[in-house]
Amino acid sequence: MVNMEYRRLRLYILTFFSDLVLMIAGFSLASHLIGDGAGELSEADLMLAMVPLFGLIAIYGRVYSIRGLESLPYAVQRLTIALAVSAFLLVFVLFVLRPTMGIVRGQYLLGLLMAWLGMIAVRGFVALYTDKVCDGLVQNRLIIDDGGPEVLLDKALHIDVAPEMIARALDDPALLDRLGRNMRGMDRVIVSCPTERREGWTRILRAAGVQGEILSETLNRLGVLDIIRENNVAFLVVSSGTLGLRSRIIKRAMDLLISVRPFLS
């Protein structure tokens, strides 16, 4: 079985360094096309300060993730958000530290546009590579059917087990070892079983050291959004309220920055 972790790591490294190179090339080309680059600190130098900023935000913003490798629209969405946040942060930092030193809008926007288009092209190439060369596989998923509802996932391995297997496995080291070998190298192991056998599967999944998931029809019917644990008690989140205080403050600050900036230029 192919180790998907190494495959993903290679694609992450390729995409990450391609993004940085494309951003440097975009800003440098924009500075060459628009402006003379004169001055103690040229416009290109100011714009290149965004490169490490974008790299940090992209890593923490899940720009390089399994879902990003599986879905091109999601990858472009996360990339666009990270690029926009980095651009606004650079403008804000320059305004706070050096109000008299700005970035020529034409160069900045042209550099961003060229970098963004180049990054999308790289992600299109990665999507094509994973689809044609890797057969669309970037993670190993195993579905264990123990008499529960049917689970349909593309390109996932399936194993059917007998109803009495879980009870035997808890007391049979050889059978437990066989289960562990089947789970080895899996990124996700999904078990579909009746309610009375979930506890046994939970013990086995934890012992196997994999990301184990158990299908729950009840949670599906309720439309659960999240699970919160507090004081050793689990609560099901079934509805969401308005934005929290921190999110509202960030939203208002971004709105203020966007609306005030043109008047200060």
PDB file of C-alpha atoms in Angstrom:
ATOM      1  CA  MET A   1       0.000   0.000   0.000  1.00  0.00           C
ATOM      2  CA  VAL A   2       1.265   3.446  -0.959  1.00  0.00           C
ATOM      3  CA  ASN A   3       2.193   5.701   1.951  1.00  0.00           C
ATOM      4  CA  MET A   4      -0.094   8.673   1.354  1.00  0.00           C
ATOM      5  CA  GLU A   5       1.639  10.800   3.984  1.00  0.00           C
ATOM      6  CA  TYR A   6       4.823  11.006   1.897  1.00  0.00           C
ATOM      7  CA  ARG A   7       2.794  11.668  -1.257  1.00  0.00           C
ATOM      8  CA  ARG A   8       0.948  14.534   0.441  1.00  0.00           C
ATOM      9  CA  LEU A   9       4.170  15.915   1.897  1.00  0.00           C
ATOM     10  CA  ARG A  10       5.773  16.101  -1.558  1.00  0.00           C
ATOM     11  CA  LEU A  11       2.740  17.888  -2.977  1.00  0.00           C
ATOM     12  CA  TYR A  12       2.633  20.309  -0.016  1.00  0.00           C
ATOM     13  CA  ILE A  13       6.310  21.201  -0.450  1.00  0.00           C
ATOM     14  CA  LEU A  14       5.909  21.642  -4.212  1.00  0.00           C
ATOM     15  CA  THR A  15       2.866  23.898  -3.804  1.00  0.00           C
ATOM     16  CA  PHE A  16       4.323  25.920  -0.923  1.00  0.00           C
ATOM     17  CA  PHE A  17       7.614  26.811  -2.605  1.00  0.00           C
ATOM     18  CA  SER A  18       5.853  27.394  -5.929  1.00  0.00           C
ATOM     19  CA  ASP A  19       3.607  29.919  -4.168  1.00  0.00           C
ATOM     20  CA  LEU A  20       6.558  31.793  -2.696  1.00  0.00           C
ATOM     21  CA  VAL A  21       8.460  31.846  -5.995  1.00  0.00           C
ATOM     22  CA  LEU A  22       5.370  33.013  -7.897  1.00  0.00           C
ATOM     23  CA  MET A  23       4.739  35.805  -5.389  1.00  0.00           C
ATOM     24  CA  ILE A  24       8.339  37.035  -5.644  1.00  0.00           C
ATOM     25  CA  ALA A  25       8.209  36.811  -9.446  1.00  0.00           C
ATOM     26  CA  GLY A  26       4.845  38.587  -9.590  1.00  0.00           C
ATOM     27  CA  PHE A  27       5.913  41.526  -7.464  1.00  0.00           C
ATOM     28  CA  SER A  28       9.296  41.821  -9.181  1.00  0.00           C
ATOM     29  CA  LEU A  29       7.705  41.788 -12.632  1.00  0.00           C
ATOM     30  CA  ALA A  30       5.059  44.302 -11.560  1.00  0.00           C
ATOM     31  CA  SER A  31       7.775  46.608 -10.211  1.00  0.00           C
ATOM     32  CA  HIS A  32       9.663  46.289 -13.493  1.00  0.00           C
ATOM     33  CA  LEU A  33       6.594  47.029 -15.605  1.00  0.00           C
ATOM     34  CA  ILE A  34       5.276  49.886 -13.464  1.00  0.00           C
ATOM     35  CA  GLY A  35       7.679  52.283 -11.743  1.00  0.00           C
ATOM     36  CA  ASP A  36      11.405  52.822 -11.710  1.00  0.00           C
ATOM     37  CA  GLY A  37      12.187  51.294  -8.327  1.00  0.00           C
ATOM     38  CA  ALA A  38      13.984  54.461  -7.186  1.00  0.00           C
ATOM     39  CA  GLY A  39      14.417  55.413  -3.569  1.00  0.00           C
ATOM     40  CA  GLU A  40      16.074  54.087  -0.486  1.00  0.00           C
ATOM     41  CA  LEU A  41      13.486  51.376  -0.170  1.00  0.00           C
ATOM     42  CA  SER A  42      11.844  50.503  -3.477  1.00  0.00           C
ATOM     43  CA  GLU A  43       8.246  49.441  -3.971  1.00  0.00           C
ATOM     44  CA  ALA A  44       9.421  45.926  -4.858  1.00  0.00           C
ATOM     45  CA  ASP A  45      11.187  45.648  -1.499  1.00  0.00           C
ATOM     46  CA  LEU A  46       8.022  46.686   0.330  1.00  0.00           C
ATOM     47  CA  MET A  47       5.849  44.235  -1.584  1.00  0.00           C
ATOM     48  CA  LEU A  48       8.301  41.359  -1.045  1.00  0.00           C
ATOM     49  CA  ALA A  49       7.739  41.802   2.694  1.00  0.00           C
ATOM     50  CA  MET A  50       4.404  40.110   2.059  1.00  0.00           C
ATOM     51  CA  VAL A  51       6.048  36.811   1.046  1.00  0.00           C
ATOM     52  CA  PRO A  52       6.894  35.518   4.566  1.00  0.00           C
ATOM     53  CA  LEU A  53       3.618  36.970   5.848  1.00  0.00           C
ATOM     54  CA  PHE A  54       1.647  35.010   3.276  1.00  0.00           C
ATOM     55  CA  GLY A  55       3.634  31.838   3.983  1.00  0.00           C
ATOM     56  CA  LEU A  56       2.762  31.996   7.677  1.00  0.00           C
ATOM     57  CA  ILE A  57      -0.913  32.766   7.117  1.00  0.00           C
ATOM     58  CA  ALA A  58      -1.214  30.080   4.432  1.00  0.00           C
ATOM     59  CA  ILE A  59       0.195  27.386   6.702  1.00  0.00           C
ATOM     60  CA  TYR A  60      -2.109  28.261   9.591  1.00  0.00           C
ATOM     61  CA  GLY A  61      -5.042  28.879   7.236  1.00  0.00           C
ATOM     62  CA  ARG A  62      -5.101  25.290   5.943  1.00  0.00           C
ATOM     63  CA  VAL A  63      -4.124  26.309   2.434  1.00  0.00           C
ATOM     64  CA  TYR A  64      -2.033  23.135   2.300  1.00  0.00           C
ATOM     65  CA  SER A  65      -4.388  20.391   3.473  1.00  0.00           C
ATOM     66  CA  ILE A  66      -5.838  17.050   2.406  1.00  0.00           C
ATOM     67  CA  ARG A  67      -9.096  18.702   1.381  1.00  0.00           C
ATOM     68  CA  GLY A  68      -7.129  21.208  -0.673  1.00  0.00           C
ATOM     69  CA  LEU A  69      -5.533  18.333  -2.605  1.00  0.00           C
ATOM     70  CA  GLU A  70      -8.886  16.609  -3.145  1.00  0.00           C
ATOM     71  CA  SER A  71     -10.944  19.662  -4.140  1.00  0.00           C
ATOM     72  CA  LEU A  72      -9.659  22.362  -6.503  1.00  0.00           C
ATOM     73  CA  PRO A  73     -12.460  24.866  -5.641  1.00  0.00           C
ATOM     74  CA  TYR A  74     -11.662  24.512  -1.931  1.00  0.00           C
ATOM     75  CA  ALA A  75      -7.931  24.976  -2.610  1.00  0.00           C
ATOM     76  CA  VAL A  76      -8.595  28.161  -4.611  1.00  0.00           C
ATOM     77  CA  GLN A  77     -10.929  29.453  -1.902  1.00  0.00           C
ATOM     78  CA  ARG A  78      -8.387  28.964   0.913  1.00  0.00           C
ATOM     79  CA  LEU A  79      -5.628  30.461  -1.269  1.00  0.00           C
ATOM     80  CA  THR A  80      -7.703  33.553  -2.069  1.00  0.00           C
ATOM     81  CA  ILE A  81      -8.564  34.127   1.588  1.00  0.00           C
ATOM     82  CA  ALA A  82      -4.925  33.784   2.698  1.00  0.00           C
ATOM     83  CA  LEU A  83      -3.742  36.106  -0.073  1.00  0.00           C
ATOM     84  CA  ALA A  84      -6.383  38.732   0.759  1.00  0.00           C
ATOM     85  CA  VAL A  85      -5.631  38.644   4.494  1.00  0.00           C
ATOM     86  CA  SER A  86      -1.892  38.939   3.832  1.00  0.00           C
ATOM     87  CA  ALA A  87      -2.418  41.889   1.473  1.00  0.00           C
ATOM     88  CA  PHE A  88      -4.598  43.796   3.953  1.00  0.00           C
ATOM     89  CA  LEU A  89      -2.225  43.082   6.836  1.00  0.00           C
ATOM     90  CA  LEU A  90       0.770  44.397   4.889  1.00  0.00           C
ATOM     91  CA  VAL A  91      -1.082  47.595   4.000  1.00  0.00           C
ATOM     92  CA  PHE A  92      -2.167  48.026   7.624  1.00  0.00           C
ATOM     93  CA  VAL A  93       1.334  47.440   9.032  1.00  0.00           C
ATOM     94  CA  LEU A  94       2.888  49.907   6.584  1.00  0.00           C
ATOM     95  CA  PHE A  95       0.246  52.508   7.419  1.00  0.00           C
ATOM     96  CA  VAL A  96       0.844  52.146  11.180  1.00  0.00           C
ATOM     97  CA  LEU A  97       4.653  52.057  11.065  1.00  0.00           C
ATOM     98  CA  ARG A  98       5.399  54.456   8.209  1.00  0.00           C
ATOM     99  CA  PRO A  99       2.331  56.534   7.230  1.00  0.00           C
ATOM    100  CA  THR A 100       4.351  58.468   4.637  1.00  0.00           C
ATOM    101  CA  MET A 101       5.676  55.358   2.914  1.00  0.00           C
ATOM    102  CA  GLY A 102       3.129  53.451   0.889  1.00  0.00           C
ATOM    103  CA  ILE A 103       2.899  51.052  -1.980  1.00  0.00           C
ATOM    104  CA  VAL A 104       1.972  52.091  -5.497  1.00  0.00           C
ATOM    105  CA  ARG A 105      -1.479  50.605  -6.005  1.00  0.00           C
ATOM    106  CA  GLY A 106      -0.880  49.646  -9.624  1.00  0.00           C
ATOM    107  CA  GLN A 107       2.254  47.660  -8.829  1.00  0.00           C
ATOM    108  CA  TYR A 108       0.723  46.057  -5.764  1.00  0.00           C
ATOM    109  CA  LEU A 109      -2.512  44.968  -7.473  1.00  0.00           C
ATOM    110  CA  LEU A 110      -0.721  43.791 -10.608  1.00  0.00           C
ATOM    111  CA  GLY A 111       1.767  41.767  -8.559  1.00  0.00           C
ATOM    112  CA  LEU A 112      -1.041  40.220  -6.503  1.00  0.00           C
ATOM    113  CA  LEU A 113      -3.049  39.383  -9.607  1.00  0.00           C
ATOM    114  CA  MET A 114      -0.129  37.706 -11.388  1.00  0.00           C
ATOM    115  CA  ALA A 115       0.842  35.761  -8.254  1.00  0.00           C
ATOM    116  CA  TRP A 116      -2.783  34.683  -7.678  1.00  0.00           C
ATOM    117  CA  LEU A 117      -3.240  33.470 -11.250  1.00  0.00           C
ATOM    118  CA  GLY A 118       0.065  31.603 -11.122  1.00  0.00           C
ATOM    119  CA  MET A 119      -0.866  29.928  -7.836  1.00  0.00           C
ATOM    120  CA  ILE A 120      -4.215  28.832  -9.268  1.00  0.00           C
ATOM    121  CA  ALA A 121      -2.385  27.354 -12.267  1.00  0.00           C
ATOM    122  CA  VAL A 122      -0.101  25.391  -9.913  1.00  0.00           C
ATOM    123  CA  ARG A 123      -3.125  24.022  -8.073  1.00  0.00           C
ATOM    124  CA  GLY A 124      -4.699  23.069 -11.378  1.00  0.00           C
ATOM    125  CA  PHE A 125      -1.530  21.146 -12.258  1.00  0.00           C
ATOM    126  CA  VAL A 126      -1.524  19.428  -8.827  1.00  0.00           C
ATOM    127  CA  ALA A 127      -5.215  18.499  -9.238  1.00  0.00           C
ATOM    128  CA  LEU A 128      -4.473  17.059 -12.692  1.00  0.00           C
ATOM    129  CA  TYR A 129      -1.469  15.152 -11.348  1.00  0.00           C
ATOM    130  CA  THR A 130      -3.399  13.612  -8.449  1.00  0.00           C
ATOM    131  CA  ASP A 131      -6.286  12.702 -10.753  1.00  0.00           C
ATOM    132  CA  LYS A 132      -4.291  11.179 -13.624  1.00  0.00           C
ATOM    133  CA  VAL A 133      -1.142   9.859 -11.942  1.00  0.00           C
ATOM    134  CA  CYS A 134      -2.345   9.142  -8.400  1.00  0.00           C
ATOM    135  CA  ASP A 135      -5.861   8.089  -9.461  1.00  0.00           C
ATOM    136  CA  GLY A 136      -7.278  10.786  -7.176  1.00  0.00           C
ATOM    137  CA  LEU A 137      -5.860   9.135  -4.043  1.00  0.00           C
ATOM    138  CA  VAL A 138      -4.276  11.400  -1.423  1.00  0.00           C
ATOM    139  CA  GLN A 139      -5.433   9.542   1.676  1.00  0.00           C
ATOM    140  CA  ASN A 140      -6.072   5.922   2.645  1.00  0.00           C
ATOM    141  CA  ARG A 141      -9.572   5.244   3.953  1.00  0.00           C
ATOM    142  CA  LEU A 142     -10.873   1.965   5.307  1.00  0.00           C
ATOM    143  CA  ILE A 143     -14.571   1.238   5.848  1.00  0.00           C
ATOM    144  CA  ILE A 144     -15.405  -1.659   8.170  1.00  0.00           C
ATOM    145  CA  ASP A 145     -18.977  -2.918   7.719  1.00  0.00           C
ATOM    146  CA  ASP A 146     -20.167  -4.643  10.891  1.00  0.00           C
ATOM    147  CA  GLY A 147     -23.872  -4.692  10.144  1.00  0.00           C
ATOM    148  CA  GLY A 148     -24.485  -0.940  10.286  1.00  0.00           C
ATOM    149  CA  PRO A 149     -25.782   1.504   7.665  1.00  0.00           C
ATOM    150  CA  GLU A 150     -24.070   1.473   4.273  1.00  0.00           C
ATOM    151  CA  VAL A 151     -21.193   3.950   3.856  1.00  0.00           C
ATOM    152  CA  LEU A 152     -20.345   5.130   0.345  1.00  0.00           C
ATOM    153  CA  LEU A 153     -16.986   6.873  -0.123  1.00  0.00           C
ATOM    154  CA  ASP A 154     -15.062   7.050  -3.376  1.00  0.00           C
ATOM    155  CA  LYS A 155     -11.821   5.067  -3.571  1.00  0.00           C
ATOM    156  CA  ALA A 156     -12.140   3.633  -0.057  1.00  0.00           C
ATOM    157  CA  LEU A 157     -11.269   0.075   0.955  1.00  0.00           C
ATOM    158  CA  HIS A 158     -14.122  -2.028   2.354  1.00  0.00           C
ATOM    159  CA  ILE A 159     -14.032  -4.899   4.823  1.00  0.00           C
ATOM    160  CA  ASP A 160     -17.092  -6.917   5.869  1.00  0.00           C
ATOM    161  CA  VAL A 161     -16.874  -8.597   9.274  1.00  0.00           C
ATOM    162  CA  ALA A 162     -19.085 -11.143  11.001  1.00  0.00           C
ATOM    163  CA  PRO A 163     -21.335  -9.937  13.854  1.00  0.00           C
ATOM    164  CA  GLU A 164     -19.518 -12.077  16.439  1.00  0.00           C
ATOM    165  CA  MET A 165     -16.060 -10.910  15.317  1.00  0.00           C
ATOM    166  CA  ILE A 166     -15.851  -7.894  17.635  1.00  0.00           C
ATOM    167  CA  ALA A 167     -16.535  -9.991  20.750  1.00  0.00           C
ATOM    168  CA  ARG A 168     -13.931 -12.558  19.707  1.00  0.00           C
ATOM    169  CA  ALA A 169     -11.322  -9.942  18.799  1.00  0.00           C
ATOM    170  CA  LEU A 170     -11.332  -8.417  22.288  1.00  0.00           C
ATOM    171  CA  ASP A 171     -10.147 -11.775  23.712  1.00  0.00           C
ATOM    172  CA  ASP A 172      -8.159 -13.127  20.755  1.00  0.00           C
ATOM    173  CA  PRO A 173      -4.688 -11.521  20.268  1.00  0.00           C
ATOM    174  CA  ALA A 174      -4.235 -13.141  16.838  1.00  0.00           C
ATOM    175  CA  LEU A 175      -7.520 -11.750  15.534  1.00  0.00           C
ATOM    176  CA  LEU A 176      -6.740  -8.385  17.062  1.00  0.00           C
ATOM    177  CA  ASP A 177      -3.361  -8.419  15.302  1.00  0.00           C
ATOM    178  CA  ARG A 178      -5.081  -9.153  11.987  1.00  0.00           C
ATOM    179  CA  LEU A 179      -7.365  -6.176  12.465  1.00  0.00           C
ATOM    180  CA  GLY A 180      -4.409  -3.967  13.341  1.00  0.00           C
ATOM    181  CA  ARG A 181      -2.557  -5.016  10.179  1.00  0.00           C
ATOM    182  CA  ASN A 182      -5.558  -4.064   8.051  1.00  0.00           C
ATOM    183  CA  MET A 183      -5.700  -0.645   9.724  1.00  0.00           C
ATOM    184  CA  ARG A 184      -1.966   0.031   9.403  1.00  0.00           C
ATOM    185  CA  GLY A 185      -1.171   2.997   7.160  1.00  0.00           C
ATOM    186  CA  MET A 186      -4.777   4.208   7.069  1.00  0.00           C
ATOM    187  CA  ASP A 187      -5.530   7.903   7.431  1.00  0.00           C
ATOM    188  CA  ARG A 188      -9.144   7.217   8.370  1.00  0.00           C
ATOM    189  CA  VAL A 189     -10.874   4.073   9.610  1.00  0.00           C
ATOM    190  CA  ILE A 190     -14.674   4.250   9.514  1.00  0.00           C
ATOM    191  CA  VAL A 191     -16.793   1.637  11.282  1.00  0.00           C
ATOM    192  CA  SER A 192     -20.479   1.101  10.589  1.00  0.00           C
ATOM    193  CA  CYS A 193     -21.993  -1.059  13.291  1.00  0.00           C
ATOM    194  CA  PRO A 194     -25.056  -1.376  15.549  1.00  0.00           C
ATOM    195  CA  THR A 195     -25.188   0.659  18.764  1.00  0.00           C
ATOM    196  CA  GLU A 196     -24.403  -2.283  21.045  1.00  0.00           C
ATOM    197  CA  ARG A 197     -21.057  -2.964  19.320  1.00  0.00           C
ATOM    198  CA  ARG A 198     -19.759   0.626  19.271  1.00  0.00           C
ATOM    199  CA  GLU A 199     -17.982   0.389  22.619  1.00  0.00           C
ATOM    200  CA  GLY A 200     -15.977  -2.624  21.500  1.00  0.00           C
ATOM    201  CA  TRP A 201     -14.969  -0.943  18.248  1.00  0.00           C
ATOM    202  CA  THR A 202     -13.992   2.186  20.148  1.00  0.00           C
ATOM    203  CA  ARG A 203     -11.526   0.187  22.248  1.00  0.00           C
ATOM    204  CA  ILE A 204     -10.044  -1.481  19.161  1.00  0.00           C
ATOM    205  CA  LEU A 205      -9.682   1.779  17.211  1.00  0.00           C
ATOM    206  CA  ARG A 206      -7.958   3.489  20.127  1.00  0.00           C
ATOM    207  CA  ALA A 207      -5.571   0.580  20.549  1.00  0.00           C
ATOM    208  CA  ALA A 208      -4.749   0.639  16.811  1.00  0.00           C
ATOM    209  CA  GLY A 209      -3.536   4.249  17.001  1.00  0.00           C
ATOM    210  CA  VAL A 210      -5.470   5.431  13.936  1.00  0.00           C
ATOM    211  CA  GLN A 211      -8.066   8.111  13.334  1.00  0.00           C
ATOM    212  CA  GLY A 212     -11.138   6.047  14.065  1.00  0.00           C
ATOM    213  CA  GLU A 213     -14.677   7.118  13.238  1.00  0.00           C
ATOM    214  CA  ILE A 214     -17.946   5.374  14.054  1.00  0.00           C
ATOM    215  CA  LEU A 215     -21.045   6.098  12.004  1.00  0.00           C
ATOM    216  CA  SER A 216     -24.047   7.320  14.022  1.00  0.00           C
ATOM    217  CA  GLU A 217     -27.489   7.420  12.406  1.00  0.00           C
ATOM    218  CA  THR A 218     -28.879   9.357  15.367  1.00  0.00           C
ATOM    219  CA  LEU A 219     -26.412  12.217  14.916  1.00  0.00           C
ATOM    220  CA  ASN A 220     -27.147  12.271  11.188  1.00  0.00           C
ATOM    221  CA  ARG A 221     -30.877  12.610  11.830  1.00  0.00           C
ATOM    222  CA  LEU A 222     -30.297  15.431  14.331  1.00  0.00           C
ATOM    223  CA  GLY A 223     -27.969  17.281  11.942  1.00  0.00           C
ATOM    224  CA  VAL A 224     -25.278  17.753  14.602  1.00  0.00           C
ATOM    225  CA  LEU A 225     -22.866  20.609  13.842  1.00  0.00           C
ATOM    226  CA  ASP A 226     -20.239  19.941  16.494  1.00  0.00           C
ATOM    227  CA  ILE A 227     -19.521  18.128  19.744  1.00  0.00           C
ATOM    228  CA  ILE A 228     -18.376  20.027  22.832  1.00  0.00           C
ATOM    229  CA  ARG A 229     -16.872  18.305  25.876  1.00  0.00           C
ATOM    230  CA  GLU A 230     -17.044  20.004  29.253  1.00  0.00           C
ATOM    231  CA  ASN A 231     -16.572  18.469  32.726  1.00  0.00           C
ATOM    232  CA  ASN A 232     -16.333  14.998  31.131  1.00  0.00           C
ATOM    233  CA  VAL A 233     -19.762  15.458  29.535  1.00  0.00           C
ATOM    234  CA  ALA A 234     -20.345  15.600  25.769  1.00  0.00           C
ATOM    235  CA  PHE A 235     -22.844  18.111  24.360  1.00  0.00           C
ATOM    236  CA  LEU A 236     -24.204  18.044  20.806  1.00  0.00           C
ATOM    237  CA  VAL A 237     -24.315  21.388  19.000  1.00  0.00           C
ATOM    238  CA  VAL A 238     -27.431  21.338  16.809  1.00  0.00           C
ATOM    239  CA  SER A 239     -27.762  25.064  15.999  1.00  0.00           C
ATOM    240  CA  SER A 240     -25.460  28.077  15.695  1.00  0.00           C
ATOM    241  CA  GLY A 241     -26.071  31.613  16.939  1.00  0.00           C
ATOM    242  CA  THR A 242     -24.728  34.943  15.777  1.00  0.00           C
ATOM    243  CA  LEU A 243     -21.016  35.703  15.412  1.00  0.00           C
ATOM    244  CA  GLY A 244     -19.063  35.762  18.651  1.00  0.00           C
ATOM    245  CA  LEU A 245     -17.548  38.937  20.082  1.00  0.00           C
ATOM    246  CA  ARG A 246     -14.062  38.220  18.700  1.00  0.00           C
ATOM    247  CA  SER A 247     -15.419  37.487  15.214  1.00  0.00           C
ATOM    248  CA  ARG A 248     -17.544  40.646  15.250  1.00  0.00           C
ATOM    249  CA  ILE A 249     -14.555  42.778  16.294  1.00  0.00           C
ATOM    250  CA  ILE A 250     -12.400  41.331  13.506  1.00  0.00           C
ATOM    251  CA  LYS A 251     -15.177  41.874  10.959  1.00  0.00           C
ATOM    252  CA  ARG A 252     -15.720  45.493  12.021  1.00  0.00           C
ATOM    253  CA  ALA A 253     -11.974  46.183  12.005  1.00  0.00           C
ATOM    254  CA  MET A 254     -11.640  44.840   8.464  1.00  0.00           C
ATOM    255  CA  ASP A 255     -14.663  46.881   7.329  1.00  0.00           C
ATOM    256  CA  LEU A 256     -13.158  49.998   8.889  1.00  0.00           C
ATOM    257  CA  LEU A 257      -9.752  49.368   7.313  1.00  0.00           C
ATOM    258  CA  ILE A 258     -11.253  48.916   3.854  1.00  0.00           C
ATOM    259  CA  SER A 259     -13.504  51.989   4.092  1.00  0.00           C
ATOM    260  CA  VAL A 260     -11.003  54.392   5.716  1.00  0.00           C
ATOM    261  CA  ARG A 261      -7.930  53.552   3.622  1.00  0.00           C
ATOM    262  CA  PRO A 262      -9.033  55.416   0.429  1.00  0.00           C
ATOM    263  CA  PHE A 263      -9.638  58.638   2.372  1.00  0.00           C
ATOM    264  CA  LEU A 264      -6.150  58.519   3.896  1.00  0.00           C
ATOM    265  CA  SER A 265      -4.359  58.081   0.552  1.00  0.00           C
TER     266      SER A 265
END
